Amino acid sequence: MLLSYLPLLIIALFGAGAFYASRARISAAPQRSLPGLPGHYGWYGTLWTVVPATLVYAAWTIIDDQVIRNVVLSDFPDLSGAAATLLYVSIENAAAGVMTDDVPMASVELLLHLENLSAAARFALVTAVSVLGFFWGWRRIRPELTARDRVETALLVALFIASIIAILTTVGIVLSLVVETFRFFQLVSPFEFFFGLEWSPQIALREDQVAASGAFGAVPVFAGTLLITVIAMLVAGPIGLMSAIYLAEYAHPRVRAVIKPLLEILAGIPTVVYGFFAALVLAPSMRNLGVDLGLTISSESALAAGLIMGIMIIPFVSSLSDDIMTAVPMSLREGSYGLGATASETIKRVILPAATPGIVGGFMLAISRAIGETMIVVMAAGLAANLTANPFEAVTTVTVQIATLLVGDHEFDSEKTMAAFALGLTLFIVTLALNVAALRVVQKYSERYE
Amino acid sequence: MVNVSALSDPQPKLVARAVSVYYGGKQALFDIDLDIMSREVTAFIGPSGCGKSTFLRCFNRMNDLIDDCRSTGSMLLDGSDIAGPDVDVVQLRMRIGMVFQKPNPFPKSVYDNVAYGPRLHGMAPTRGDLDEIVETSLRRAGIWDEVKDRVDQPGTSLSGGQQQRLCIARAIAVRPDVLLMDEPCSALDPIATATIEELIDELKSEYTIIIVTHNMQQAARVSQKTAFLNLGRLIEFDETQKIFTNPSEPSTQDYITGRFG
Amino acid sequence: MVNVSALSDPQPKLVARAVSVYYGGKQALFDIDLDIMSREVTAFIGPSGCGKSTFLRCFNRMNDLIDDCRSTGSMLLDGSDIAGPDVDVVQLRMRIGMVFQKPNPFPKSVYDNVAYGPRLHGMAPTRGDLDEIVETSLRRAGIWDEVKDRVDQPGTSLSGGQQQRLCIARAIAVRPDVLLMDEPCSALDPIATATIEELIDELKSEYTIIIVTHNMQQAARVSQKTAFLNLGRLIEFDETQKIFTNPSEPSTQDYITGRFG
Amino acid sequence: MPAEHTVKAFTEDLDKIERSLLEMGGLVEAQIARAVTAVAQRDSESAARIIEQDSEIDRYEQDVQEQVERLFALRQPVAQDLRMTISAIQIAGYLERAGDLAASMARRSIVLCETREVPGLYALPKLGDASHTMLKDALDAYRDRNIDQAKSIRHRDRELDDMYVALCRELLTHMLEDPHRITPGVHLLFVAKNLERIADHATNIAELVDYVTTGTRASEDRPRGRGFLMEGAPSPDDPT
Amino acid sequence: MPAEHTVKAFTEDLDKIERSLLEMGGLVEAQIARAVTAVAQRDSESAARIIEQDSEIDRYEQDVQEQVERLFALRQPVAQDLRMTISAIQIAGYLERAGDLAASMARRSIVLCETREVPGLYALPKLGDASHTMLKDALDAYRDRNIDQAKSIRHRDRELDDMYVALCRELLTHMLEDPHRITPGVHLLFVAKNLERIADHATNIAELVDYVTTGTRASEDRPRGRGFLMEGAPSPDDPT
Amino acid sequence: MSSYAATTISSQAAANRLLLRRKRAERRFQLYGILAISAALGFLVVFLASIVSRGYMGFVQTEVRLTVDFDQELIEAGSYRKMLRTSLSELFPNAGSSRAERRTLARLVSAGTVFVLRETVEADPAIIGTVEDVWVLASDPVDQFYKGRIDAALPEEERPISDASLARIAALEAAGRIDLRFNRSFFTRGDSRNPEEAGILAAIVGSALALLVTVVLSFPVGVMTAVYLEAFAPKNRITRLIEININNLAAVPSIVFGLLGLAVFLNVFGLPRSAPISGGLVLSLMTLPTIIISSRAAIRAVPPSFAEAAIGLGASRVQAIFHHVLPAAAPGTLTGAIIGMARALGETAPLLMMGMVAFVVEVPGGFTDPSTVLPAQVYLWADSPERGFAEKTAAATIVLLGFLLVMNGLAVYLRRKFEKQW
Ligand SMILES: Nc1ncnc2c1ncn2[C@@H]1O[C@H](COP(=O)(O)OP(=O)(O)OP(=O)(O)O)[C@@H](O)[C@H]1O
Ligand SMILES: Nc1ncnc2c1ncn2[C@@H]1O[C@H](COP(=O)(O)OP(=O)(O)OP(=O)(O)O)[C@@H](O)[C@H]1O
Ligand SMILES: [Mg+2]
Ligand SMILES: [Mg+2]
Ligand SMILES: O=P([O-])([O-])[O-]
């Protein structure tokens, strides 16, 4: 354990040492105007000491497990695949002190030995590289060295690498979704998926189980998503927009300073809490209300989920709209008031038209959020894929299906898990399209007042 | 050179009497008395923060938009009060138009910009009337020839000086008597400034104009009367020529000759 | 009145020869030749967008920061090239300081603002040295008396005019030879402007100053030489007095007398 | 004026000053012509009118001064506009002087009516005419910004000086001949002197044409008579 | 100057103009005094020096004009500063004229050296002194912006006119007595006239004090001799 | 002026009517705004009130005071169950001794009481051989009844607690042996099948570990990306791609990140399921765009004049950015990070995919131990049928909201404190 972190400690210590040593070296040099401050030379030395050694450490760490595994398993040439993995895991457990039967002790010993050997070798190598790097850098510390340039270039490279991670994330998302979806579409035709009216992905556990034939027509799922989204936007749109208008245009700054954060609390509440509220408070009381009114309201109605989701996204609508309306320059407002307009006329005729693109963008972002929202629907909407427009019935959504299909220890290559990825890809593409469009609109809008 | 005290137009357009303005607890204007004559350009000059804008915005009650702003004293337009709480600011602002420091055309077409006020106040029952108002206003603002072929393009696509003239056209489209201008040229380059000054000179035959400016030369060029404010007080109010050739107050003299601070 | 062509200082401080600047495909400056004399104030005037700022920023290579900006021709500081690719811009910018349109003190203490440059260049090995540089610079910028009791307060807490003088102090703290100023007073009120102009007048005994200004009167007041640019070309360069009393080029005359556009 | 100012009122103000100057010049020219006639024709009535009218000229000068002051204060002229404005003050001054000189001649003509006639006065109207024309031409040159014409005026001043000297000699001779002619002769000498001064003022105006147009003031060492003093002749001429 | 301008260079420029004016005034005063002495003492050498020095005064005028032009162009003076600047041009003009008049006297004094002496010239130095003092006082009043002193100068002009008329009468009497005195008499008449003119210029300067300080130009109808013409006396005096 | 004089009386009247109409429209419009805000805030109040009213009782727990004889023999034999039985029968000597009756009696207290007794002994061996009063947790039905959530008037078969138990509770109450006490175990234990024993410590620790991973990964990377994009990136296709990409990532539904984690981290990289390291990784990818975007906004809000001024003094671009722009942007960046963390803390959906919605009893000791997170705990409990869990869910929600409140409060404080200093 100690041996595994010791190299890092060594690198840190050497790095610090290199900084001071290099800085001292340049300070001792005859002072002319240097292409960098002494600190830059210090960092230069540190970089040479730290970076190669760290890379070596990382590479070694990544590779050594695999190498050791191969060596250990080479004693069992006839084992392969899952069996080998099983064996190796048990060997590892044994080495970690969890005794299990049936473990070849020789292999355990070998493993422990190899691990120690590897750690020692890594320690030696890292130290050597670090020392070498230090001297390499040290030798080059001369007043002619453009230390500042070098250090800054190194920094820029690091920054660039960081910014690549975002791209890698997207690539990862797309790849993982596409690969599984591709496999899914080899089993189920895309036509069925996009146009089929029956969704029943549970594979029969028993032969005679009803309606578990594995139907993958996603239309009811999409329809459910749409229904809930529409309900949510019917709630959030007007309330959010009017709140934003009131806050931006009418409210006294002090009132606004209180109300705005209060509204934003709504967005900060975890969705699971909303789900909890919807499932345990709203749905029962709605069902009771329905009973009183003579309506059949399912206990997992689209209405309950949509209402709660609508409330959740009120702040998205209101905050964005508010931001956009306050970004409309005061001068336009003054221009309108100066012509004798009332406040509501100013809002309706000047501010809203000016802000419309931004507000539309905001609405699109809110819709995308509603579509992608998971927990509320998982807890408050149903699993049943009803193709209905009746808000009192239970519907299911894309996100609900993804969650339910994947939770639990499933075989990862069954049709239904792959179906989840297909749904995921659809979700990704739809929200992506909404976002791209919204960003376009918003961006265009914000350019207007540059 | 005419002496101020000798000025005695029978009916001033705007009268301020003992006007004081407070922002919260801070007094920004102290007891200002001033008569603005009809069809003249009156300039307000003074160092930064002396209260020029505040005073200007009293005339069309724009200060009402500022929450903690409160004023006392009386202000009369053609003899009737405009400061009282029961005065209809909508009507007031119809009669007293305003042009701002930064040109602020609405993000609408040139036409809609100018038509905004008339539509609001139901001034043009038919499209034809509206067309006429728009054209007349643009003409009067001296920008008709430049925009007549593109009244459908957004007002924001015009150049700075044109935008400011569009704003003037918009203001005069509701047929105000008075135009208030708060540093209307300070965001413009010298050439655009010159065209606006030119326009102000023409407009004064029909409108009573009050202009706030930091630029003393501008005040000198465009105005007939000049009021010098300092620290929230009206120091001197007189013929512009008198102020710039021979002011009565030493502090006016110090300010305009650059002997300040 | 001295004739330009008769001017023949043996060694100009800055020399521009056939300087052209392009933004992407668009040429912003055309073939400019100009000599800037030591310890004089040279003003650049001209209509908006004529390339004054672009030219000014050539002198300390600030245009390098703009991606698609590229320039040709040669520029010399004390006879040595400053436009070449192998010139050390850090050293160049140490020798040619810059003051910007809006006062832009760092959000640090007054002291740290002034000390930033010297620290950057390792100019002050000890705290005492640094203290001295800071004090001298603030003194030279004529603001020491006003801030000496609060050098630990943030520079942003000063008034606009003081901030601009602080920025000047910051610029001269690295002991430059040349000071470039891009409309240094356009964000200030007349009084602060006057103090800055005053300061420029004092600084010219030690620094070569180039100032861009929209305000012709300012150019007239503070500069010894004036260059008039139009549409990216240098139209006229002469003694300020000559330019403002009797320019040679008709277009200069038109510009300064307000006969433009 | 090469082009209009963007602020047209500026151009108008400048034009107005120039108009005032030219009107004033016209008036002064008329006064001079009438004064010369009054002297020559011993017309004391006309002389009285001339004296009366002088205050009109003073008012013009005051008006120009005020306009100039206003222009400086309100428009801050530079370059050519500045030179034009400065020169306006100076020209108004010269014209006012010329007007005064005309009035002075008129006053003397009244005295002269009461004294004996001096013969050989034929030269006086000629001098008067020359002087009057010079002033007129100077103002024309100024109006037209005509440098060449202005230059020729400066040369004509020399001729006029010659005429003046000749006239002085003649008058002196008359005075020496007949003591009764001494008093009128002295008055006529002063009249001649006045005409010579008027021509000087015209020359001054002509010099300003250069200044306004090119910005350089014509060199001050303009021809100054022809050194009669050096000839030792007892001539009273001194074109000061 | 009540206070310093925020831009001190402005104050300095104004001061410099005023200094130049006062220096120029000093020089002119000296020239006048010397010219009067040269006439009285028939000192043609001194006269030659005076004539020479006149170009110095011209240079001063030119210098003031340039400074003023520069000030207008670069500093755009208004109010009091503007009036001061405008008046500087005018004062420089008056002083230059006074200088010219002194030079003219000097020239005549050279001629006078070669003519017979005219007795009773005692009055000339007195007139010269009065005229010279008036100029000096006018400049002092201007420097000190002393309105009262300026007013008193305008009243003194009247007394000086009286002296001038008396002197003229006396000279005329001498000329009538002895034809040989006609030529020098005429010259002396002109000298007297010059001194009277110098006093007029001093009065003009004094009038500008009012203008610079209060912005109102003193009324033009200042005392103008005492209507000798009306007395019908054959006097050559006309204080034009 | 003439235009006013010219207006006829009738058009004057029309104008007045128009004016009145405009004023009414104005008031109506303003009312809509007030109604909208009231609706939103009204919901918030109802919502919070209902959570609190359901949850506050979760912080207290009904306990029963037993008099236990820590008999050495029984302890050595490990028969704590017997010890408990004895203690209970002593309390209610006339309760039947049949197996069923013994069981109903035992159901008065929590099923975990036996382990509590063992722990008590292990913690303090000196207790052996003494007879001590010990407060033990009441069972869930007793707890619910005692808190008044079960209506005793209901017929016996419709309520989870028998008449006999009711009588015993009454007896205990009379003896002062039953009381509501602060629920320490809620904060010191992991999950449990028994509602009265379930605690949130495991979830809190799991959340903390996952958040630690998230902070450590996403904050530096996010800030570095933001700095690169705002200050250094050349304007070319790659950087534009990165920008668009980040903006889109910010709006990708969280569950999609879960899919990514499932497919890549668990299945490809083989990271452990249900572990803070895997959950944290997913959360950090999810938080990254938030941090990048808010950091970029903070950096962009710093006037470019600072950097320009520094460069004009001879600083390099890197120096200008690191000396002036970043310090000035730090509060904004930090605020963004905190808000991102708050979001991550409340996130459930992607963790569903990562198997972090799990029944975890043991408090996790490291980044690879199985663990759950607070919102997942809420989700789990919300699904459980027992009444006690409903209360626990609400209580855990209150705790979760408390954490969020603190974090957001901190963010607001930071923003206020450093707002617009230049
Ligand atoms: N909304 C406001 N709240 C508080 N004080 C204000 C407000 N607006 C202006 N003031 C204060 O009132 C005084 C007068 O301000 P005002 O804007 O009228 O000055 P100004 O003369 O127009 O200045 P400037 O030339 O800078 O525009 C100033 O001291 C200012 O600080
Ligand atoms: N970053 C840039 N990219 C493209 N074109 C530019 C850029 N900066 C300036 N220009 C163009 O170069 C020309 C000269 O601009 P510059 O800013 O130098 O003018 P300026 O004389 O300083 O104007 P102003 O008085 O408005 O500051 C203008 O036409 C402008 O549009
Ligand atoms: Mg203002
Ligand atoms: Mg510029
Ligand atoms: O006024 P003067 O004729 O003497 O120049």
mmCIF file of N, CA and C and ligand atoms in Angstrom, chain B residues 21-24 26-29 45-57 63 66-69 101 182-183 212-214 229 232, chain C residues 189, ligand 1:
data_model
loop_
_atom_site.group_PDB
_atom_site.id
_atom_site.type_symbol
_atom_site.label_atom_id
_atom_site.label_comp_id
_atom_site.label_asym_id
_atom_site.label_seq_id
_atom_site.Cartn_x
_atom_site.Cartn_y
_atom_site.Cartn_z
ATOM 1 N N VAL B 21 -35.596 67.581 -5.467
ATOM 2 C CA VAL B 21 -35.738 66.153 -5.725
ATOM 3 C C VAL B 21 -34.825 65.393 -4.774
ATOM 4 N N TYR B 22 -35.349 64.289 -4.272
ATOM 5 C CA TYR B 22 -34.585 63.467 -3.340
ATOM 6 C C TYR B 22 -34.476 62.053 -3.881
ATOM 7 N N TYR B 23 -33.292 61.491 -3.771
ATOM 8 C CA TYR B 23 -33.141 60.051 -4.009
ATOM 9 C C TYR B 23 -32.985 59.409 -2.655
ATOM 10 N N GLY B 24 -34.009 58.731 -2.186
ATOM 11 C CA GLY B 24 -33.938 58.204 -0.836
ATOM 12 C C GLY B 24 -33.726 59.382 0.100
ATOM 13 N N LYS B 26 -31.114 61.292 0.039
ATOM 14 C CA LYS B 26 -30.147 62.247 -0.519
ATOM 15 C C LYS B 26 -30.857 63.261 -1.412
ATOM 16 N N GLN B 27 -30.606 64.532 -1.125
ATOM 17 C CA GLN B 27 -31.244 65.555 -1.952
ATOM 18 C C GLN B 27 -30.399 65.812 -3.190
ATOM 19 N N ALA B 28 -31.028 65.708 -4.356
ATOM 20 C CA ALA B 28 -30.262 65.881 -5.593
ATOM 21 C C ALA B 28 -30.510 67.256 -6.209
ATOM 22 N N LEU B 29 -31.666 67.823 -5.953
ATOM 23 C CA LEU B 29 -31.948 69.163 -6.483
ATOM 24 C C LEU B 29 -32.493 70.019 -5.341
ATOM 25 N N ILE B 45 -26.394 72.921 -18.443
ATOM 26 C CA ILE B 45 -25.006 72.481 -18.340
ATOM 27 C C ILE B 45 -24.607 72.435 -16.870
ATOM 28 N N GLY B 46 -23.494 71.801 -16.617
ATOM 29 C CA GLY B 46 -23.010 71.706 -15.246
ATOM 30 C C GLY B 46 -22.140 70.490 -15.097
ATOM 31 N N PRO B 47 -21.368 70.460 -14.034
ATOM 32 C CA PRO B 47 -20.462 69.318 -13.870
ATOM 33 C C PRO B 47 -21.231 68.023 -13.657
ATOM 34 N N SER B 48 -20.540 66.928 -13.836
ATOM 35 C CA SER B 48 -21.138 65.608 -13.691
ATOM 36 C C SER B 48 -21.819 65.467 -12.332
ATOM 37 N N GLY B 49 -23.023 64.921 -12.361
ATOM 38 C CA GLY B 49 -23.705 64.661 -11.107
ATOM 39 C C GLY B 49 -24.351 65.875 -10.479
ATOM 40 N N CYS B 50 -24.434 66.971 -11.215
ATOM 41 C CA CYS B 50 -24.997 68.174 -10.615
ATOM 42 C C CYS B 50 -26.510 68.139 -10.621
ATOM 43 N N GLY B 51 -27.101 67.193 -11.327
ATOM 44 C CA GLY B 51 -28.552 67.083 -11.294
ATOM 45 C C GLY B 51 -29.244 67.483 -12.585
ATOM 46 N N LYS B 52 -28.492 67.605 -13.651
ATOM 47 C CA LYS B 52 -29.096 68.007 -14.925
ATOM 48 C C LYS B 52 -30.145 66.992 -15.372
ATOM 49 N N SER B 53 -29.727 65.717 -15.418
ATOM 50 C CA SER B 53 -30.661 64.693 -15.884
ATOM 51 C C SER B 53 -31.850 64.599 -14.947
ATOM 52 N N THR B 54 -31.575 64.647 -13.673
ATOM 53 C CA THR B 54 -32.662 64.555 -12.699
ATOM 54 C C THR B 54 -33.690 65.647 -12.960
ATOM 55 N N PHE B 55 -33.216 66.854 -13.149
ATOM 56 C CA PHE B 55 -34.125 67.965 -13.379
ATOM 57 C C PHE B 55 -34.892 67.746 -14.681
ATOM 58 N N LEU B 56 -34.169 67.370 -15.711
ATOM 59 C CA LEU B 56 -34.817 67.166 -17.004
ATOM 60 C C LEU B 56 -35.942 66.149 -16.874
ATOM 61 N N ARG B 57 -35.661 65.076 -16.151
ATOM 62 C CA ARG B 57 -36.641 63.993 -16.059
ATOM 63 C C ARG B 57 -37.808 64.348 -15.159
ATOM 64 N N ASN B 63 -38.786 60.399 -13.568
ATOM 65 C CA ASN B 63 -38.257 60.004 -12.265
ATOM 66 C C ASN B 63 -39.220 59.095 -11.514
ATOM 67 N N ILE B 66 -38.174 55.630 -11.017
ATOM 68 C CA ILE B 66 -37.136 55.273 -10.041
ATOM 69 C C ILE B 66 -37.797 55.176 -8.678
ATOM 70 N N ASP B 67 -37.594 54.032 -8.051
ATOM 71 C CA ASP B 67 -38.414 53.725 -6.888
ATOM 72 C C ASP B 67 -38.287 54.726 -5.757
ATOM 73 N N ASP B 68 -37.034 55.067 -5.436
ATOM 74 C CA ASP B 68 -36.897 55.870 -4.236
ATOM 75 C C ASP B 68 -36.716 57.349 -4.546
ATOM 76 N N CYS B 69 -37.234 57.749 -5.700
ATOM 77 C CA CYS B 69 -37.088 59.143 -6.073
ATOM 78 C C CYS B 69 -38.378 59.895 -5.769
ATOM 79 N N GLN B 101 -29.909 59.575 -24.205
ATOM 80 C CA GLN B 101 -28.474 59.665 -24.458
ATOM 81 C C GLN B 101 -28.020 58.703 -25.547
ATOM 82 N N ASP B 182 -31.641 64.264 -23.329
ATOM 83 C CA ASP B 182 -30.586 64.065 -22.330
ATOM 84 C C ASP B 182 -29.303 63.633 -23.028
ATOM 85 N N GLU B 183 -28.394 64.553 -23.169
ATOM 86 C CA GLU B 183 -27.128 64.293 -23.863
ATOM 87 C C GLU B 183 -27.345 63.509 -25.150
ATOM 88 N N VAL B 212 -29.889 68.534 -22.289
ATOM 89 C CA VAL B 212 -28.815 68.418 -21.293
ATOM 90 C C VAL B 212 -27.545 68.079 -22.042
ATOM 91 N N THR B 213 -26.488 68.744 -21.739
ATOM 92 C CA THR B 213 -25.246 68.382 -22.416
ATOM 93 C C THR B 213 -24.036 68.631 -21.533
ATOM 94 N N HIS B 214 -23.084 67.749 -21.721
ATOM 95 C CA HIS B 214 -21.805 67.885 -21.040
ATOM 96 C C HIS B 214 -20.890 68.802 -21.806
ATOM 97 N N LEU B 229 -26.139 74.494 -13.730
ATOM 98 C CA LEU B 229 -26.438 73.878 -12.438
ATOM 99 C C LEU B 229 -25.143 73.415 -11.796
ATOM 100 N N GLY B 232 -26.631 70.525 -7.562
ATOM 101 C CA GLY B 232 -28.075 70.461 -7.369
ATOM 102 C C GLY B 232 -28.759 71.816 -7.305
ATOM 103 N N ASP C 189 -15.406 63.127 -17.202
ATOM 104 C CA ASP C 189 -16.133 64.386 -17.317
ATOM 105 C C ASP C 189 -15.126 65.520 -17.578
HETATM 106 N N1 LIG G 1 -31.276 56.480 -9.321
HETATM 107 C C1 LIG G 1 -30.549 57.213 -8.465
HETATM 108 N N2 LIG G 1 -30.442 56.831 -7.176
HETATM 109 C C2 LIG G 1 -29.715 57.545 -6.294
HETATM 110 N N3 LIG G 1 -29.053 58.671 -6.601
HETATM 111 C C3 LIG G 1 -29.121 59.108 -7.869
HETATM 112 C C4 LIG G 1 -29.853 58.400 -8.866
HETATM 113 N N4 LIG G 1 -29.722 59.044 -10.044
HETATM 114 C C5 LIG G 1 -28.942 60.110 -9.787
HETATM 115 N N5 LIG G 1 -28.581 60.159 -8.490
HETATM 116 C C6 LIG G 1 -27.755 61.184 -7.839
HETATM 117 O O1 LIG G 1 -28.339 62.423 -8.052
HETATM 118 C C7 LIG G 1 -27.377 63.381 -8.402
HETATM 119 C C8 LIG G 1 -27.729 64.026 -9.723
HETATM 120 O O2 LIG G 1 -27.665 63.033 -10.749
HETATM 121 P P1 LIG G 1 -27.942 63.333 -12.247
HETATM 122 O O3 LIG G 1 -27.913 62.061 -12.984
HETATM 123 O O4 LIG G 1 -29.153 64.155 -12.379
HETATM 124 O O5 LIG G 1 -26.685 64.205 -12.631
HETATM 125 P P2 LIG G 1 -26.263 64.742 -14.042
HETATM 126 O O6 LIG G 1 -26.041 66.181 -13.871
HETATM 127 O O7 LIG G 1 -27.210 64.329 -15.074
HETATM 128 O O8 LIG G 1 -24.865 64.042 -14.238
HETATM 129 P P3 LIG G 1 -24.235 63.484 -15.552
HETATM 130 O O9 LIG G 1 -23.710 64.669 -16.235
HETATM 131 O O10 LIG G 1 -23.167 62.591 -15.057
HETATM 132 O O11 LIG G 1 -25.313 62.798 -16.325
HETATM 133 C C9 LIG G 1 -26.047 62.672 -8.444
HETATM 134 O O12 LIG G 1 -25.376 62.960 -7.252
HETATM 135 C C10 LIG G 1 -26.402 61.232 -8.495
HETATM 136 O O13 LIG G 1 -25.465 60.493 -7.753
#
